[in-house]
Amino acid sequence: MKVLKFGGTSVGNVDSVKAVLNIVKHAYDKGEKPLVVLSAMAGVTNLLTKMAENAAERISFDEDLKIVEERHFEVVKKLIAVKYQNPVFTKLKLMLNELEDILQGINALRELSLQSKDLVVSFGERLSNYMVSKIMEQDVEQALYIDASHYIKTDSNFGHAHINEELTNQLILSLGQTHADKLLFVTGFIGANEQGRITTLGRGGSDYTAAILGSVLQASAIEIWTDVNGMLTADPRIVKKAFSQPTLSYNEAMELSYFGAKVIYPPTMIPAFLKKIPIVIRNTFEPEFPGTVIQFESGKSAYPIKGISSIADISVINVSGSGMIGKSGFSGRLFTLLAREQINVVLITQSSSEHSITFAVHPSDATKAVQLIKAEFELELEANKLVLPTVENGLSVLAIVGENMKRTPGMSGRLFHALGRNGINVRAIAQGSSELNISVIIERENMAKALNTVHDAFFAELKKTVYVFSLGTGNIGATLLKQIQEQYDFLVENNDLEIKIAGISNSRKMLFDAEGVDLANWRTTLEEQGEVADLSGFVERMKEMNLPNCVFVDNTASPLPSTYYLEAFKSNISVVTCNKIANSGSYEQYTALHETARKYGVDFFYETNVGAGLPIVRVLKDLMLSGDRIVRIEAILSGTISYIFNNFTGEASFYDVVKKAQELGYTEPDPRDDLGGVDFMRKMLILARDAGHVIEPSDVDLGAILPQACLEAASVDDFYAELLKADHYFNALKEEAESQKKVIRYIGKLEDGKVAIALEMVDENHPFYALSGSDNIISFTTERYKERPLVVKGPGAGAEVTAAGVFADLVNVGA
């Protein structure tokens, strides 16, 4: 036989009761001999408690009593044939009248004892079990309602009664023998003392009832039917990727439950644990899902842990002082005191020097605990052998649980790396010698972030989620969003990576969505639903959302966003940028950015600062990381200038080539922004710094392309007029190059710690001779690549390749 226990949500309304009946009928028809334990209808226990408390305060309880009646009567009307309804209504009404009389008595006495409260709340289970048994009786004549208070015998500790095991076992065995042919519906949660007065079994009482019945009657399994698909790897309300574990050991389930998993309450498992009866957690609303089997053995798993659990709100008390060192029995005194006063200690950690003990309690117990410690250790405090105990509030406990942990090295490292990288400070740590559990105390405000971060770290086969806050929706920003949308499925399937755009902003509007902005309609959504743009507010909201694996992407050319990079790093947010202003400012700023990113364990990626989509920064860093030494770097790092000199051949004038480049969109509106060489200078400056040189912008020797008159022209039209006048100057350069069978190139060089950029003429033996179009090219001469330099060549401009470079950096964040 099996014991099937259904929680309150499973009998919450007409549809859920139907689902319960179908499950029970299916088991009965299969010959599984189910014994059914039901909780009160969802919310009814709370209503009964409220009515009892209101009665004691002489506040009317009539409306709530009417709600309880209507909810039960509605189910009867919908699920019992009209001709069978009256006897059921009569019995339910008699129960409700009895309940009302008890409440009137409480009202008259203006007193609510624990005994009276137990009696009142017991009506929830009694009403639901009687009602459902009568509905089932229409299909199964053997259905029978059983009041558990006749069989579950307890002491008189009302509110949290303890079972009289010997007497209870005898009575349950008698129940099983007497009604062997019946389909029993037994009230959960309630029992009775020796005088027959109703008691309740406390938290998880209905589960406990099911476990006791299953244990005594030697059930093949105890099924706990609830509203989730078994015991999940984390709280699904916080961790959207949480999934059901097929098996757990009793120890694993108890650890997870102790640290906050609400599916089952640890004491309910003890009777099953002793008899090695499996407990199966199933979903009433998805009965086809197999759920989680809790059994003696853990079972095989591809993961090192089985789950991550948490207690959302705890307080930490720290007791310290020299009087504790080497003092035998101190811990015994402390924790015996707390146990005597019914204060539950959630977690304990002690320094190896025995100078301090830190322990966690529920916030409601913190003040009392401190008062007790002060009284117990009054002499030690007066002698300054102990420091006054301190309390920290606003904390949470996160625990990773799994029997595989003791066979897997590096578990603590993986946990603390995941937390540290996301800026989550660990206040205390506890791990038992069994290595079944590692618990950490963190700030409560970081709990959701921590759960998601740790879940990603330990369940590696699941996709990692990166949350992106994208600034700038111009050519590069818009193209990046398009590329992310197009590659979303590929990244999920092949890289186990999910990129969610949690924020978008341009100069007008900004938009936020922690679940990810729909990239198919981001423009419309931004315009119609976006707030007024505010860069400071955008950064502040990004920090407040406190998401794991968070990245700030700067797709602008504005100097303002870079002023927030340090703030992002200090909030453990990585930065990916195509904006070269931050890295090409003062060397002090460059150093501060890189050192801060390193200190906070986040990424600062800027591949597109130098060569758009070309892998230049990464190649340089890899060369240096591998111990190579840079001898010389030569580069052409302006796609615009590259295009102009590659096409300044034959009969073409320099004026015509520049005009054509502007018409094709290769130049800025004012071509001098490109031909002045400042952008090129910034790129060479970044390369020099990444190569380890301390260098300021003023240290770069920037050679001119244009005559001074062109640079000083008052407008773009005036610039072109001066450029036309300088035709002879450029033609002379071209003729000189052609006479020597060379080409003109604007080349940047880094050598001996110095950077220079100048016009040069190179012959066919030079790697830059055959450059075409708007390509960029860079040559690394190193100790390893001395005879034949390492050359990287390709498109150096354009929204597609630049966005692709930003995208690549984004994918590499946290890799």
mmCIF file of N, CA, C and O in Angstrom, residues 461-541:
data_model
loop_
_atom_site.group_PDB
_atom_site.id
_atom_site.type_symbol
_atom_site.label_atom_id
_atom_site.label_comp_id
_atom_site.label_asym_id
_atom_site.label_seq_id
_atom_site.Cartn_x
_atom_site.Cartn_y
_atom_site.Cartn_z
ATOM 1 N N GLU A 461 26.097 22.219 -16.581
ATOM 2 C CA GLU A 461 25.483 21.807 -17.844
ATOM 3 C C GLU A 461 24.321 22.718 -18.219
ATOM 4 O O GLU A 461 23.817 22.674 -19.324
ATOM 5 N N LEU A 462 23.906 23.533 -17.268
ATOM 6 C CA LEU A 462 22.871 24.510 -17.582
ATOM 7 C C LEU A 462 23.528 25.736 -18.201
ATOM 8 O O LEU A 462 24.703 25.996 -18.000
ATOM 9 N N LYS A 463 22.761 26.483 -18.935
ATOM 10 C CA LYS A 463 23.320 27.675 -19.561
ATOM 11 C C LYS A 463 23.585 28.754 -18.520
ATOM 12 O O LYS A 463 22.845 28.930 -17.559
ATOM 13 N N LYS A 464 24.694 29.444 -18.720
ATOM 14 C CA LYS A 464 25.037 30.590 -17.877
ATOM 15 C C LYS A 464 24.322 31.817 -18.438
ATOM 16 O O LYS A 464 24.250 31.994 -19.648
ATOM 17 N N THR A 465 23.794 32.642 -17.573
ATOM 18 C CA THR A 465 23.101 33.849 -18.013
ATOM 19 C C THR A 465 23.963 35.067 -17.732
ATOM 20 O O THR A 465 24.451 35.242 -16.613
ATOM 21 N N VAL A 466 24.163 35.890 -18.760
ATOM 22 C CA VAL A 466 24.865 37.165 -18.622
ATOM 23 C C VAL A 466 23.831 38.272 -18.821
ATOM 24 O O VAL A 466 23.093 38.279 -19.805
ATOM 25 N N TYR A 467 23.766 39.180 -17.850
ATOM 26 C CA TYR A 467 22.808 40.287 -17.911
ATOM 27 C C TYR A 467 23.538 41.546 -18.408
ATOM 28 O O TYR A 467 24.514 41.977 -17.803
ATOM 29 N N VAL A 468 23.039 42.105 -19.508
ATOM 30 C CA VAL A 468 23.729 43.207 -20.186
ATOM 31 C C VAL A 468 22.935 44.500 -20.052
ATOM 32 O O VAL A 468 21.713 44.527 -20.246
ATOM 33 N N PHE A 469 23.658 45.580 -19.719
ATOM 34 C CA PHE A 469 23.094 46.928 -19.727
ATOM 35 C C PHE A 469 23.801 47.684 -20.843
ATOM 36 O O PHE A 469 24.979 48.019 -20.726
ATOM 37 N N SER A 470 23.090 47.876 -21.950
ATOM 38 C CA SER A 470 23.691 48.377 -23.190
ATOM 39 C C SER A 470 23.422 49.866 -23.359
ATOM 40 O O SER A 470 22.265 50.300 -23.408
ATOM 41 N N LEU A 471 24.503 50.621 -23.463
ATOM 42 C CA LEU A 471 24.418 52.071 -23.602
ATOM 43 C C LEU A 471 24.763 52.453 -25.038
ATOM 44 O O LEU A 471 25.834 52.118 -25.540
ATOM 45 N N GLY A 472 23.837 53.148 -25.709
ATOM 46 C CA GLY A 472 24.062 53.564 -27.094
ATOM 47 C C GLY A 472 23.293 52.702 -28.060
ATOM 48 O O GLY A 472 23.420 51.474 -28.054
ATOM 49 N N THR A 473 22.469 53.342 -28.891
ATOM 50 C CA THR A 473 21.677 52.597 -29.881
ATOM 51 C C THR A 473 21.931 53.122 -31.287
ATOM 52 O O THR A 473 21.068 53.050 -32.154
ATOM 53 N N GLY A 474 23.137 53.660 -31.510
ATOM 54 C CA GLY A 474 23.515 54.086 -32.858
ATOM 55 C C GLY A 474 23.863 52.886 -33.711
ATOM 56 O O GLY A 474 23.402 51.767 -33.453
ATOM 57 N N ASN A 475 24.713 53.097 -34.724
ATOM 58 C CA ASN A 475 25.038 52.007 -35.653
ATOM 59 C C ASN A 475 25.597 50.783 -34.932
ATOM 60 O O ASN A 475 25.156 49.652 -35.141
ATOM 61 N N ILE A 476 26.586 50.997 -34.055
ATOM 62 C CA ILE A 476 27.226 49.864 -33.389
ATOM 63 C C ILE A 476 26.279 49.237 -32.368
ATOM 64 O O ILE A 476 26.110 48.009 -32.325
ATOM 65 N N GLY A 477 25.616 50.066 -31.543
ATOM 66 C CA GLY A 477 24.713 49.543 -30.518
ATOM 67 C C GLY A 477 23.561 48.763 -31.113
ATOM 68 O O GLY A 477 23.216 47.668 -30.642
ATOM 69 N N ALA A 478 22.933 49.312 -32.153
ATOM 70 C CA ALA A 478 21.809 48.634 -32.793
ATOM 71 C C ALA A 478 22.257 47.335 -33.463
ATOM 72 O O ALA A 478 21.558 46.313 -33.407
ATOM 73 N N THR A 479 23.427 47.375 -34.097
ATOM 74 C CA THR A 479 23.945 46.170 -34.764
ATOM 75 C C THR A 479 24.268 45.082 -33.739
ATOM 76 O O THR A 479 24.019 43.895 -33.970
ATOM 77 N N LEU A 480 24.813 45.490 -32.595
ATOM 78 C CA LEU A 480 25.104 44.521 -31.534
ATOM 79 C C LEU A 480 23.827 43.820 -31.073
ATOM 80 O O LEU A 480 23.798 42.586 -30.945
ATOM 81 N N LEU A 481 22.760 44.571 -30.846
ATOM 82 C CA LEU A 481 21.495 43.977 -30.409
ATOM 83 C C LEU A 481 20.952 43.018 -31.461
ATOM 84 O O LEU A 481 20.409 41.957 -31.138
ATOM 85 N N LYS A 482 21.119 43.391 -32.729
ATOM 86 C CA LYS A 482 20.674 42.512 -33.826
ATOM 87 C C LYS A 482 21.474 41.215 -33.824
ATOM 88 O O LYS A 482 20.915 40.120 -33.966
ATOM 89 N N GLN A 483 22.778 41.325 -33.634
ATOM 90 C CA GLN A 483 23.630 40.133 -33.628
ATOM 91 C C GLN A 483 23.308 39.227 -32.444
ATOM 92 O O GLN A 483 23.295 38.002 -32.580
ATOM 93 N N ILE A 484 23.057 39.821 -31.281
ATOM 94 C CA ILE A 484 22.696 39.013 -30.104
ATOM 95 C C ILE A 484 21.401 38.266 -30.358
ATOM 96 O O ILE A 484 21.270 37.079 -30.034
ATOM 97 N N GLN A 485 20.418 38.960 -30.959
ATOM 98 C CA GLN A 485 19.145 38.303 -31.262
ATOM 99 C C GLN A 485 19.346 37.142 -32.243
ATOM 100 O O GLN A 485 18.820 36.045 -32.043
ATOM 101 N N GLU A 486 20.144 37.372 -33.281
ATOM 102 C CA GLU A 486 20.350 36.342 -34.303
ATOM 103 C C GLU A 486 21.125 35.143 -33.761
ATOM 104 O O GLU A 486 20.912 34.017 -34.198
ATOM 105 N N GLN A 487 22.035 35.385 -32.843
ATOM 106 C CA GLN A 487 22.894 34.311 -32.342
ATOM 107 C C GLN A 487 22.403 33.715 -31.026
ATOM 108 O O GLN A 487 23.061 32.832 -30.466
ATOM 109 N N TYR A 488 21.248 34.159 -30.537
ATOM 110 C CA TYR A 488 20.771 33.728 -29.213
ATOM 111 C C TYR A 488 20.674 32.199 -29.120
ATOM 112 O O TYR A 488 21.231 31.577 -28.211
ATOM 113 N N ASP A 489 19.972 31.591 -30.054
ATOM 114 C CA ASP A 489 19.769 30.134 -30.007
ATOM 115 C C ASP A 489 21.096 29.387 -30.140
ATOM 116 O O ASP A 489 21.323 28.371 -29.467
ATOM 117 N N PHE A 490 21.973 29.880 -31.014
ATOM 118 C CA PHE A 490 23.267 29.225 -31.208
ATOM 119 C C PHE A 490 24.074 29.231 -29.911
ATOM 120 O O PHE A 490 24.675 28.221 -29.535
ATOM 121 N N LEU A 491 24.102 30.380 -29.227
ATOM 122 C CA LEU A 491 24.877 30.479 -27.985
ATOM 123 C C LEU A 491 24.310 29.563 -26.906
ATOM 124 O O LEU A 491 25.053 28.946 -26.147
ATOM 125 N N VAL A 492 22.994 29.490 -26.830
ATOM 126 C CA VAL A 492 22.367 28.622 -25.826
ATOM 127 C C VAL A 492 22.701 27.155 -26.108
ATOM 128 O O VAL A 492 23.073 26.396 -25.205
ATOM 129 N N GLU A 493 22.591 26.765 -27.365
ATOM 130 C CA GLU A 493 22.790 25.359 -27.714
ATOM 131 C C GLU A 493 24.254 24.942 -27.723
ATOM 132 O O GLU A 493 24.585 23.810 -27.370
ATOM 133 N N ASN A 494 25.143 25.829 -28.156
ATOM 134 C CA ASN A 494 26.542 25.444 -28.350
ATOM 135 C C ASN A 494 27.496 25.979 -27.285
ATOM 136 O O ASN A 494 28.561 25.398 -27.078
ATOM 137 N N ASN A 495 27.136 27.069 -26.636
ATOM 138 C CA ASN A 495 28.022 27.668 -25.632
ATOM 139 C C ASN A 495 27.424 27.649 -24.231
ATOM 140 O O ASN A 495 28.041 28.141 -23.295
ATOM 141 N N ASP A 496 26.191 27.107 -24.106
ATOM 142 C CA ASP A 496 25.488 27.115 -22.814
ATOM 143 C C ASP A 496 25.461 28.525 -22.226
ATOM 144 O O ASP A 496 25.658 28.721 -21.024
ATOM 145 N N LEU A 497 25.243 29.498 -23.096
ATOM 146 C CA LEU A 497 25.268 30.896 -22.676
ATOM 147 C C LEU A 497 23.991 31.595 -23.127
ATOM 148 O O LEU A 497 23.602 31.529 -24.288
ATOM 149 N N GLU A 498 23.373 32.269 -22.182
ATOM 150 C CA GLU A 498 22.168 33.043 -22.470
ATOM 151 C C GLU A 498 22.476 34.508 -22.172
ATOM 152 O O GLU A 498 22.894 34.850 -21.063
ATOM 153 N N ILE A 499 22.321 35.370 -23.171
ATOM 154 C CA ILE A 499 22.554 36.801 -22.974
ATOM 155 C C ILE A 499 21.199 37.502 -22.889
ATOM 156 O O ILE A 499 20.391 37.434 -23.817
ATOM 157 N N LYS A 500 20.951 38.151 -21.756
ATOM 158 C CA LYS A 500 19.714 38.896 -21.560
ATOM 159 C C LYS A 500 20.039 40.383 -21.487
ATOM 160 O O LYS A 500 20.908 40.796 -20.725
ATOM 161 N N ILE A 501 19.337 41.173 -22.283
ATOM 162 C CA ILE A 501 19.518 42.627 -22.246
ATOM 163 C C ILE A 501 18.603 43.162 -21.147
ATOM 164 O O ILE A 501 17.395 43.288 -21.325
ATOM 165 N N ALA A 502 19.198 43.454 -19.997
ATOM 166 C CA ALA A 502 18.411 43.908 -18.846
ATOM 167 C C ALA A 502 18.183 45.411 -18.863
ATOM 168 O O ALA A 502 17.331 45.921 -18.130
ATOM 169 N N GLY A 503 18.959 46.130 -19.683
ATOM 170 C CA GLY A 503 18.780 47.578 -19.771
ATOM 171 C C GLY A 503 19.300 48.115 -21.092
ATOM 172 O O GLY A 503 20.302 47.629 -21.612
ATOM 173 N N ILE A 504 18.590 49.079 -21.672
ATOM 174 C CA ILE A 504 19.020 49.755 -22.904
ATOM 175 C C ILE A 504 18.839 51.253 -22.684
ATOM 176 O O ILE A 504 17.832 51.683 -22.106
ATOM 177 N N SER A 505 19.787 52.033 -23.163
ATOM 178 C CA SER A 505 19.625 53.490 -23.074
ATOM 179 C C SER A 505 20.291 54.162 -24.261
ATOM 180 O O SER A 505 21.327 53.716 -24.745
ATOM 181 N N ASN A 506 19.645 55.230 -24.727
ATOM 182 C CA ASN A 506 20.297 56.152 -25.665
ATOM 183 C C ASN A 506 20.219 57.541 -25.050
ATOM 184 O O ASN A 506 19.989 57.670 -23.843
ATOM 185 N N SER A 507 20.407 58.577 -25.820
ATOM 186 C CA SER A 507 20.413 59.928 -25.244
ATOM 187 C C SER A 507 19.013 60.419 -24.880
ATOM 188 O O SER A 507 18.871 61.425 -24.176
ATOM 189 N N ARG A 508 17.961 59.693 -25.315
ATOM 190 C CA ARG A 508 16.594 60.144 -25.077
ATOM 191 C C ARG A 508 15.829 59.290 -24.066
ATOM 192 O O ARG A 508 15.142 59.802 -23.204
ATOM 193 N N LYS A 509 15.917 57.965 -24.213
ATOM 194 C CA LYS A 509 15.112 57.060 -23.410
ATOM 195 C C LYS A 509 15.971 55.952 -22.814
ATOM 196 O O LYS A 509 17.032 55.600 -23.360
ATOM 197 N N MET A 510 15.482 55.379 -21.708
ATOM 198 C CA MET A 510 16.122 54.183 -21.158
ATOM 199 C C MET A 510 15.048 53.211 -20.704
ATOM 200 O O MET A 510 13.950 53.606 -20.296
ATOM 201 N N LEU A 511 15.389 51.911 -20.774
ATOM 202 C CA LEU A 511 14.418 50.847 -20.538
ATOM 203 C C LEU A 511 15.090 49.742 -19.738
ATOM 204 O O LEU A 511 16.255 49.414 -19.973
ATOM 205 N N PHE A 512 14.333 49.144 -18.793
ATOM 206 C CA PHE A 512 14.882 48.074 -17.956
ATOM 207 C C PHE A 512 13.925 46.893 -17.907
ATOM 208 O O PHE A 512 12.710 47.069 -17.875
ATOM 209 N N ASP A 513 14.494 45.697 -17.888
ATOM 210 C CA ASP A 513 13.695 44.480 -17.733
ATOM 211 C C ASP A 513 14.619 43.348 -17.279
ATOM 212 O O ASP A 513 15.451 42.866 -18.053
ATOM 213 N N ALA A 514 14.488 42.925 -16.030
ATOM 214 C CA ALA A 514 15.361 41.879 -15.481
ATOM 215 C C ALA A 514 15.176 40.546 -16.187
ATOM 216 O O ALA A 514 16.076 39.701 -16.179
ATOM 217 N N GLU A 515 14.016 40.353 -16.832
ATOM 218 C CA GLU A 515 13.777 39.109 -17.563
ATOM 219 C C GLU A 515 14.322 39.166 -18.986
ATOM 220 O O GLU A 515 14.318 38.182 -19.703
ATOM 221 N N GLY A 516 14.798 40.338 -19.391
ATOM 222 C CA GLY A 516 15.372 40.495 -20.726
ATOM 223 C C GLY A 516 14.433 41.211 -21.674
ATOM 224 O O GLY A 516 13.283 40.806 -21.851
ATOM 225 N N VAL A 517 14.909 42.295 -22.264
ATOM 226 C CA VAL A 517 14.115 43.041 -23.250
ATOM 227 C C VAL A 517 13.947 42.186 -24.503
ATOM 228 O O VAL A 517 14.886 41.519 -24.949
ATOM 229 N N ASP A 518 12.745 42.183 -25.056
ATOM 230 C CA ASP A 518 12.484 41.458 -26.304
ATOM 231 C C ASP A 518 13.218 42.160 -27.443
ATOM 232 O O ASP A 518 12.856 43.276 -27.840
ATOM 233 N N LEU A 519 14.245 41.516 -27.977
ATOM 234 C CA LEU A 519 15.080 42.169 -28.989
ATOM 235 C C LEU A 519 14.402 42.256 -30.347
ATOM 236 O O LEU A 519 14.889 42.959 -31.229
ATOM 237 N N ALA A 520 13.304 41.562 -30.518
ATOM 238 C CA ALA A 520 12.576 41.669 -31.792
ATOM 239 C C ALA A 520 11.875 43.021 -31.901
ATOM 240 O O ALA A 520 11.611 43.508 -33.003
ATOM 241 N N ASN A 521 11.570 43.640 -30.741
ATOM 242 C CA ASN A 521 10.808 44.895 -30.758
ATOM 243 C C ASN A 521 11.429 45.952 -29.844
ATOM 244 O O ASN A 521 10.726 46.794 -29.311
ATOM 245 N N TRP A 522 12.746 45.901 -29.664
ATOM 246 C CA TRP A 522 13.351 46.772 -28.659
ATOM 247 C C TRP A 522 13.187 48.257 -28.970
ATOM 248 O O TRP A 522 13.001 49.077 -28.062
ATOM 249 N N ARG A 523 13.236 48.623 -30.256
ATOM 250 C CA ARG A 523 13.112 50.048 -30.599
ATOM 251 C C ARG A 523 11.748 50.586 -30.181
ATOM 252 O O ARG A 523 11.639 51.644 -29.554
ATOM 253 N N THR A 524 10.702 49.864 -30.556
ATOM 254 C CA THR A 524 9.336 50.298 -30.236
ATOM 255 C C THR A 524 9.128 50.334 -28.730
ATOM 256 O O THR A 524 8.568 51.294 -28.186
ATOM 257 N N THR A 525 9.583 49.274 -28.043
ATOM 258 C CA THR A 525 9.413 49.204 -26.593
ATOM 259 C C THR A 525 10.156 50.345 -25.908
ATOM 260 O O THR A 525 9.644 50.965 -24.970
ATOM 261 N N LEU A 526 11.363 50.633 -26.377
ATOM 262 C CA LEU A 526 12.157 51.716 -25.790
ATOM 263 C C LEU A 526 11.451 53.049 -25.953
ATOM 264 O O LEU A 526 11.372 53.844 -25.014
ATOM 265 N N GLU A 527 10.927 53.305 -27.140
ATOM 266 C CA GLU A 527 10.279 54.593 -27.402
ATOM 267 C C GLU A 527 8.954 54.721 -26.659
ATOM 268 O O GLU A 527 8.622 55.781 -26.144
ATOM 269 N N GLU A 528 8.175 53.624 -26.605
ATOM 270 C CA GLU A 528 6.831 53.700 -26.028
ATOM 271 C C GLU A 528 6.819 53.514 -24.514
ATOM 272 O O GLU A 528 5.988 54.101 -23.818
ATOM 273 N N GLN A 529 7.732 52.691 -23.994
ATOM 274 C CA GLN A 529 7.690 52.375 -22.566
ATOM 275 C C GLN A 529 8.900 52.907 -21.798
ATOM 276 O O GLN A 529 8.950 52.828 -20.575
ATOM 277 N N GLY A 530 9.882 53.414 -22.518
ATOM 278 C CA GLY A 530 11.110 53.865 -21.866
ATOM 279 C C GLY A 530 10.931 55.117 -21.036
ATOM 280 O O GLY A 530 10.057 55.948 -21.295
ATOM 281 N N GLU A 531 11.772 55.244 -20.013
ATOM 282 C CA GLU A 531 11.799 56.441 -19.183
ATOM 283 C C GLU A 531 12.712 57.479 -19.849
ATOM 284 O O GLU A 531 13.465 57.161 -20.763
ATOM 285 N N VAL A 532 12.662 58.704 -19.331
ATOM 286 C CA VAL A 532 13.567 59.739 -19.823
ATOM 287 C C VAL A 532 14.997 59.334 -19.470
ATOM 288 O O VAL A 532 15.296 58.951 -18.343
ATOM 289 N N ALA A 533 15.883 59.396 -20.460
ATOM 290 C CA ALA A 533 17.262 58.936 -20.260
ATOM 291 C C ALA A 533 17.987 59.802 -19.250
ATOM 292 O O ALA A 533 17.846 61.030 -19.231
ATOM 293 N N ASP A 534 18.765 59.141 -18.406
ATOM 294 C CA ASP A 534 19.604 59.809 -17.411
ATOM 295 C C ASP A 534 20.754 58.861 -17.119
ATOM 296 O O ASP A 534 20.547 57.800 -16.529
ATOM 297 N N LEU A 535 21.959 59.209 -17.574
ATOM 298 C CA LEU A 535 23.095 58.294 -17.466
ATOM 299 C C LEU A 535 23.370 57.900 -16.031
ATOM 300 O O LEU A 535 23.580 56.723 -15.720
ATOM 301 N N SER A 536 23.332 58.863 -15.117
ATOM 302 C CA SER A 536 23.552 58.561 -13.704
ATOM 303 C C SER A 536 22.476 57.622 -13.174
ATOM 304 O O SER A 536 22.756 56.651 -12.461
ATOM 305 N N GLY A 537 21.217 57.886 -13.565
ATOM 306 C CA GLY A 537 20.102 57.026 -13.148
ATOM 307 C C GLY A 537 20.205 55.640 -13.752
ATOM 308 O O GLY A 537 19.841 54.639 -13.113
ATOM 309 N N PHE A 538 20.700 55.564 -14.989
ATOM 310 C CA PHE A 538 20.876 54.264 -15.657
ATOM 311 C C PHE A 538 21.868 53.409 -14.876
ATOM 312 O O PHE A 538 21.622 52.231 -14.602
ATOM 313 N N VAL A 539 22.985 54.002 -14.501
ATOM 314 C CA VAL A 539 24.013 53.262 -13.749
ATOM 315 C C VAL A 539 23.491 52.879 -12.370
ATOM 316 O O VAL A 539 23.713 51.760 -11.895
ATOM 317 N N GLU A 540 22.756 53.798 -11.736
ATOM 318 C CA GLU A 540 22.228 53.518 -10.402
ATOM 319 C C GLU A 540 21.226 52.369 -10.438
ATOM 320 O O GLU A 540 21.227 51.483 -9.579
ATOM 321 N N ARG A 541 20.350 52.362 -11.451
ATOM 322 C CA ARG A 541 19.368 51.275 -11.582
ATOM 323 C C ARG A 541 20.071 49.950 -11.866
ATOM 324 O O ARG A 541 19.670 48.910 -11.348
#
